[in-house]
mmCIF file of C-alpha atoms in Angstrom:
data_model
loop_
_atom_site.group_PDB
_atom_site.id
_atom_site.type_symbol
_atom_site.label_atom_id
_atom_site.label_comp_id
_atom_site.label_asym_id
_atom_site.label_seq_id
_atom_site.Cartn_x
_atom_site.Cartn_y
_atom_site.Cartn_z
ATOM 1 C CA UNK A 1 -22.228 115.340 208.414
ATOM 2 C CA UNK A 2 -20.578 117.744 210.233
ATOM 3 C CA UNK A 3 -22.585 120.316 213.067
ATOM 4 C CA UNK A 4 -21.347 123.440 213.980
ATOM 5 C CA UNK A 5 -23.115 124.522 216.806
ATOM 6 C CA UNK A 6 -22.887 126.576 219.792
ATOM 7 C CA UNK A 7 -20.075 125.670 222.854
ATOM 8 C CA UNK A 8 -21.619 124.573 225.774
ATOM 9 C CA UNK A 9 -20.014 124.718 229.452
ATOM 10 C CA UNK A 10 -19.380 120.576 229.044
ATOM 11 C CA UNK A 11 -17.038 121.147 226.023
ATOM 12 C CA UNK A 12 -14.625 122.936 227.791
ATOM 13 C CA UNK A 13 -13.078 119.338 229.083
ATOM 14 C CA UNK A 14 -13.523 117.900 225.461
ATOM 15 C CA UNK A 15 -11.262 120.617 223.676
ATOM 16 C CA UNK A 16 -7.932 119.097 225.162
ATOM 17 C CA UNK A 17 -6.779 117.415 222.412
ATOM 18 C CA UNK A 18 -7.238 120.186 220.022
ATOM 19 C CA UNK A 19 -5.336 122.643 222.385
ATOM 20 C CA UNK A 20 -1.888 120.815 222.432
ATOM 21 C CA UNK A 21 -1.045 122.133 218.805
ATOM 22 C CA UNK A 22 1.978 124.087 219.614
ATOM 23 C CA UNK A 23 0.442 127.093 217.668
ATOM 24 C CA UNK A 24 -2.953 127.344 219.792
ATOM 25 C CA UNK A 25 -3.291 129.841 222.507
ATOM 26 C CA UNK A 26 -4.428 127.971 225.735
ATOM 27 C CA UNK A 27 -6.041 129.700 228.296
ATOM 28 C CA UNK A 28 -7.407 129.191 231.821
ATOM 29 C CA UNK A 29 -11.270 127.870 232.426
ATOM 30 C CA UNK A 30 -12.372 131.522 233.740
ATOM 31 C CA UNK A 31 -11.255 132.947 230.788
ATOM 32 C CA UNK A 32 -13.183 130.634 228.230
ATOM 33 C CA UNK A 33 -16.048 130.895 230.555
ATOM 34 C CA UNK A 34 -15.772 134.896 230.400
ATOM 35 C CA UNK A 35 -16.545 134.595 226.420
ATOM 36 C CA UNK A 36 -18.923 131.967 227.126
ATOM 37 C CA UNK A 37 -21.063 134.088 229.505
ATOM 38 C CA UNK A 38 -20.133 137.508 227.946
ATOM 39 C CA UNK A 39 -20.365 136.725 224.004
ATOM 40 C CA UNK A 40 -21.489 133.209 223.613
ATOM 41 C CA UNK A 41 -22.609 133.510 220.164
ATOM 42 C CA UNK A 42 -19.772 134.072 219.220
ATOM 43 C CA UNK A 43 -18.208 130.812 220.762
ATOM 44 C CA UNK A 44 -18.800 127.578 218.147
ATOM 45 C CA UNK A 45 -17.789 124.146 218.069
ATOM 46 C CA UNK A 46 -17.401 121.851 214.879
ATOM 47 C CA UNK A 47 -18.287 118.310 215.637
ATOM 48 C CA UNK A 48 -17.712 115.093 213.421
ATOM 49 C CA UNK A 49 -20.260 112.605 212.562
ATOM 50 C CA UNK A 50 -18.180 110.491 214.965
ATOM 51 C CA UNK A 51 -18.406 112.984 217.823
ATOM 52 C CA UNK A 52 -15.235 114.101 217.963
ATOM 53 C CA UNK A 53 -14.403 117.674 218.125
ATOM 54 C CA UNK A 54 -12.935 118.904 214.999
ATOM 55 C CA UNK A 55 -12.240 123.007 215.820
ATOM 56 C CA UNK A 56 -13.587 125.641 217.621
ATOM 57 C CA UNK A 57 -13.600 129.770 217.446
ATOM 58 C CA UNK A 58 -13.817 132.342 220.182
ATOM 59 C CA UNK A 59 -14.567 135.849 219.761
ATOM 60 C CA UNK A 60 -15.932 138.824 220.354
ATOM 61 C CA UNK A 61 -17.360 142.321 219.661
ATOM 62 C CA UNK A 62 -15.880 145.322 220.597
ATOM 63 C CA UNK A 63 -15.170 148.987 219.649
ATOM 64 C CA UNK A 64 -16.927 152.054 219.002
ATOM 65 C CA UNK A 65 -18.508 153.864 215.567
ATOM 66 C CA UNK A 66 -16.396 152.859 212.964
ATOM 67 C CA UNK A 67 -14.434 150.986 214.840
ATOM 68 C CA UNK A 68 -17.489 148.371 216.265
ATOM 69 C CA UNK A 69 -16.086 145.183 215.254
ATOM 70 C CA UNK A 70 -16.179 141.374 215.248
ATOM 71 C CA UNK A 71 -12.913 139.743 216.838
ATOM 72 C CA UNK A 72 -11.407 136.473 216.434
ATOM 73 C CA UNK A 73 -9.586 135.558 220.089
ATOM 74 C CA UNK A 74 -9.081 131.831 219.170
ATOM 75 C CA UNK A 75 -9.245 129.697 216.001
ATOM 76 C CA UNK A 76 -8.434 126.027 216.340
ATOM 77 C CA UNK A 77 -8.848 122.727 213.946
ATOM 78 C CA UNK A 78 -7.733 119.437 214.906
ATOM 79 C CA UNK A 79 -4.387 118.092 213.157
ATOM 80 C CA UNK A 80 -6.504 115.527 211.828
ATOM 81 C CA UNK A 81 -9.342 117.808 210.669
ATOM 82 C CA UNK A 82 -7.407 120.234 208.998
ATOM 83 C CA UNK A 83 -7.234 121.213 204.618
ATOM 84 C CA UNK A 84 -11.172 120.332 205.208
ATOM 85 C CA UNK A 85 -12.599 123.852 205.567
ATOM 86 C CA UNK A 86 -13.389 123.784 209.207
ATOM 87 C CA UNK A 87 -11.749 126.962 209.596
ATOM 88 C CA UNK A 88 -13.637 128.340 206.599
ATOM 89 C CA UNK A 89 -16.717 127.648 208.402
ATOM 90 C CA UNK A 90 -15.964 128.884 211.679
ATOM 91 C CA UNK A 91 -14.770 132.029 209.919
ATOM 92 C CA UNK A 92 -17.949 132.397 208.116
ATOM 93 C CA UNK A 93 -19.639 131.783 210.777
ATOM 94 C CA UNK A 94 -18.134 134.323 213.028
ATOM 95 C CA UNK A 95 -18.080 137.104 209.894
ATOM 96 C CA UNK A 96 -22.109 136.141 209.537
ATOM 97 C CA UNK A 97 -22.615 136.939 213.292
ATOM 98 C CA UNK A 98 -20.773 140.176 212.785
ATOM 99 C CA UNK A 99 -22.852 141.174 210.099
ATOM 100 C CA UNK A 100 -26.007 140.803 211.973
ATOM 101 C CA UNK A 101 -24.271 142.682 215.170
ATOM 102 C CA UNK A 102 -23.831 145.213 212.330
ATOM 103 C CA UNK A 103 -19.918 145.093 212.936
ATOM 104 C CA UNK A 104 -17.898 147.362 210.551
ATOM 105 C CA UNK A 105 -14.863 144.917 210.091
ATOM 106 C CA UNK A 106 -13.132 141.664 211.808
ATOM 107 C CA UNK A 107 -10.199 140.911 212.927
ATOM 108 C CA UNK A 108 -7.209 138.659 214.794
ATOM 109 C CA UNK A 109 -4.247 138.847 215.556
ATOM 110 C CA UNK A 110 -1.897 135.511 214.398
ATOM 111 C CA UNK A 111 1.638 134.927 214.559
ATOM 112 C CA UNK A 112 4.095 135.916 211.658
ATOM 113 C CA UNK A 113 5.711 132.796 212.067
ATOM 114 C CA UNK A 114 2.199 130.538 210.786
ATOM 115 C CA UNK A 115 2.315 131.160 207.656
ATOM 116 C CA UNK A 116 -0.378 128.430 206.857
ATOM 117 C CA UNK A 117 -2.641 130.184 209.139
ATOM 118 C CA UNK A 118 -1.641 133.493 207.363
ATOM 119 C CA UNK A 119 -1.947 131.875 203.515
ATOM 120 C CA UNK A 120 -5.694 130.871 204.817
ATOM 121 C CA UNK A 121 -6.860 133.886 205.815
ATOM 122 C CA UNK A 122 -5.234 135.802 203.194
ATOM 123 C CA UNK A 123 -7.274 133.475 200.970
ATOM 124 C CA UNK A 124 -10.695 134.134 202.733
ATOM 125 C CA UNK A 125 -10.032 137.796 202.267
ATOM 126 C CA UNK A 126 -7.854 139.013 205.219
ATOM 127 C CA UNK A 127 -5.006 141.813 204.907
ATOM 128 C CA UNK A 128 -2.366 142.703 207.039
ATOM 129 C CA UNK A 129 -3.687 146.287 208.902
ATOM 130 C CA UNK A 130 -0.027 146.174 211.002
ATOM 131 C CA UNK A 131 2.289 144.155 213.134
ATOM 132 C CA UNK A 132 2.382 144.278 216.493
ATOM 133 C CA UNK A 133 5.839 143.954 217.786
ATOM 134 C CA UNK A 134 6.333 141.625 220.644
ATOM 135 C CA UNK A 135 2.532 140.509 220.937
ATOM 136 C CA UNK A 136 3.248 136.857 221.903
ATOM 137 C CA UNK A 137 5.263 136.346 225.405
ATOM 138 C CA UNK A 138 8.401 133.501 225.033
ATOM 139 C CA UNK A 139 11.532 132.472 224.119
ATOM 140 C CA UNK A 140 11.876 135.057 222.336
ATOM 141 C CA UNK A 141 8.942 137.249 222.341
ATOM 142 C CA UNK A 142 7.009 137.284 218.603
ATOM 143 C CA UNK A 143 5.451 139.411 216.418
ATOM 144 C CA UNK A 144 1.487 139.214 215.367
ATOM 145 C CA UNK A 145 -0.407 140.414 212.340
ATOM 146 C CA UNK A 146 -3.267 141.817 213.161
ATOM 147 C CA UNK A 147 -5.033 140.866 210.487
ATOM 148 C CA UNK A 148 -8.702 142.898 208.958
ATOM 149 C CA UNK A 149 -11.669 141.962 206.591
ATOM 150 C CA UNK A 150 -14.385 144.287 205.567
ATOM 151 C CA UNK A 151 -17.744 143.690 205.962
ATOM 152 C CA UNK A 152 -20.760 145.416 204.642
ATOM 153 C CA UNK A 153 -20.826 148.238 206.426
ATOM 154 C CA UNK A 154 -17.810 149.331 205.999
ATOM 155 C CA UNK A 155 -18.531 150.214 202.077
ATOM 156 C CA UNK A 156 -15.321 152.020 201.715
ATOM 157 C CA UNK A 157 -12.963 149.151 203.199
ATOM 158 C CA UNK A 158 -11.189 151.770 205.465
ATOM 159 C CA UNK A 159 -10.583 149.041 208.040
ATOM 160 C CA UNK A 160 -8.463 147.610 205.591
ATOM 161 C CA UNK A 161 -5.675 150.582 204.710
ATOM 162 C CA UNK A 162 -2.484 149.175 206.258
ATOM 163 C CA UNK A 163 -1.276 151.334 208.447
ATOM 164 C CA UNK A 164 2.428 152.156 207.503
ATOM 165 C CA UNK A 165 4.436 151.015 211.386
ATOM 166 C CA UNK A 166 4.617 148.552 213.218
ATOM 167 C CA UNK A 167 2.469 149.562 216.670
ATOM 168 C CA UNK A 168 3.332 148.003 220.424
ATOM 169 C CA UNK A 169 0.535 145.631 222.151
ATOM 170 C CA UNK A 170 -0.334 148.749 224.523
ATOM 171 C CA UNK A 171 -0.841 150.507 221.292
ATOM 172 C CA UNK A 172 -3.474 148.549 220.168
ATOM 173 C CA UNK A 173 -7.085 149.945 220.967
#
């Protein structure tokens, strides 16, 4: 059966092998140790019967008023775990702990390019709010989605209305 359960501190050196998917963000120890200490609730694992780390989700919440909500920073599944609904779960889990913060919306941002990860959360009930031009840093630069779902509070769905132009990344609040 698999457990989703809270990260720990000893994970971070067991998530290697799910970060070398060309598509996952990577980022340094202090930084997954800032969510950790900061939001770790919102910071789960998925483990295998076999022990073996299947995905994980990082996030946060942030804003103000209507604007309060939950945020996806990372969402990763193992290429061997993935077409299983771990990323289902991890979503749930992370729209669940939203509700209870009494969050008004989530959201993340993904890359236009993964359209897999796109088709997914367009399936669990995501929309495109805007792009963000040039979000992702390389060879060359990318656009992101940043991509919304309602939750309860938020009886009207206002978080959802796309806007109508693409923003910059020091546009985004």
């Amino acid at each position: 059966m698999t457990t989703l359960r809270q990260f720990t501190c000893a994970d971070l050196m067991k998530i290697n092998e799910i970060n070398l998917d060309p598509l996952t963000e990577t980022y340094g120890i202090p930084f997954y140790m800032q969510y950790l200490a900061h939001w770790p609730e919102y910071f789960q694992v998925t483990v295998a019967p076999n022990g073996d780390f299947m995905g994980y989700i990082m996030g946060k919440a942030e804003g103000r008023g209507e604007n309060w909500h939950g945020h996806v920073t990372a969402l990763t599944v193992s290429p061997k775990y993935r077409r299983l609904g771990v990323a289902a779960t991890l979503m749930k889990s992370l729209e669940e702990i939203s509700e209870r913060k009494k969050c008004y919306f989530v959201d993340l941002f993904v890359r236009v390019s993964n359209k897999n990860a796109i088709a997914m959360y367009k399936k669990l009930g995501y929309v495109v709010y805007r792009t963000v031009l040039d979000y992702y840093s390389g060879d060359p630069d990318e656009d992101a989605y940043d991509m919304r779902k309602a939750l309860s509070l938020d009886v009207e769905k206002k978080s959802m209305i796309p806007l109508d132009h693409p923003v910059r990344p020091e546009e985004v609040d």
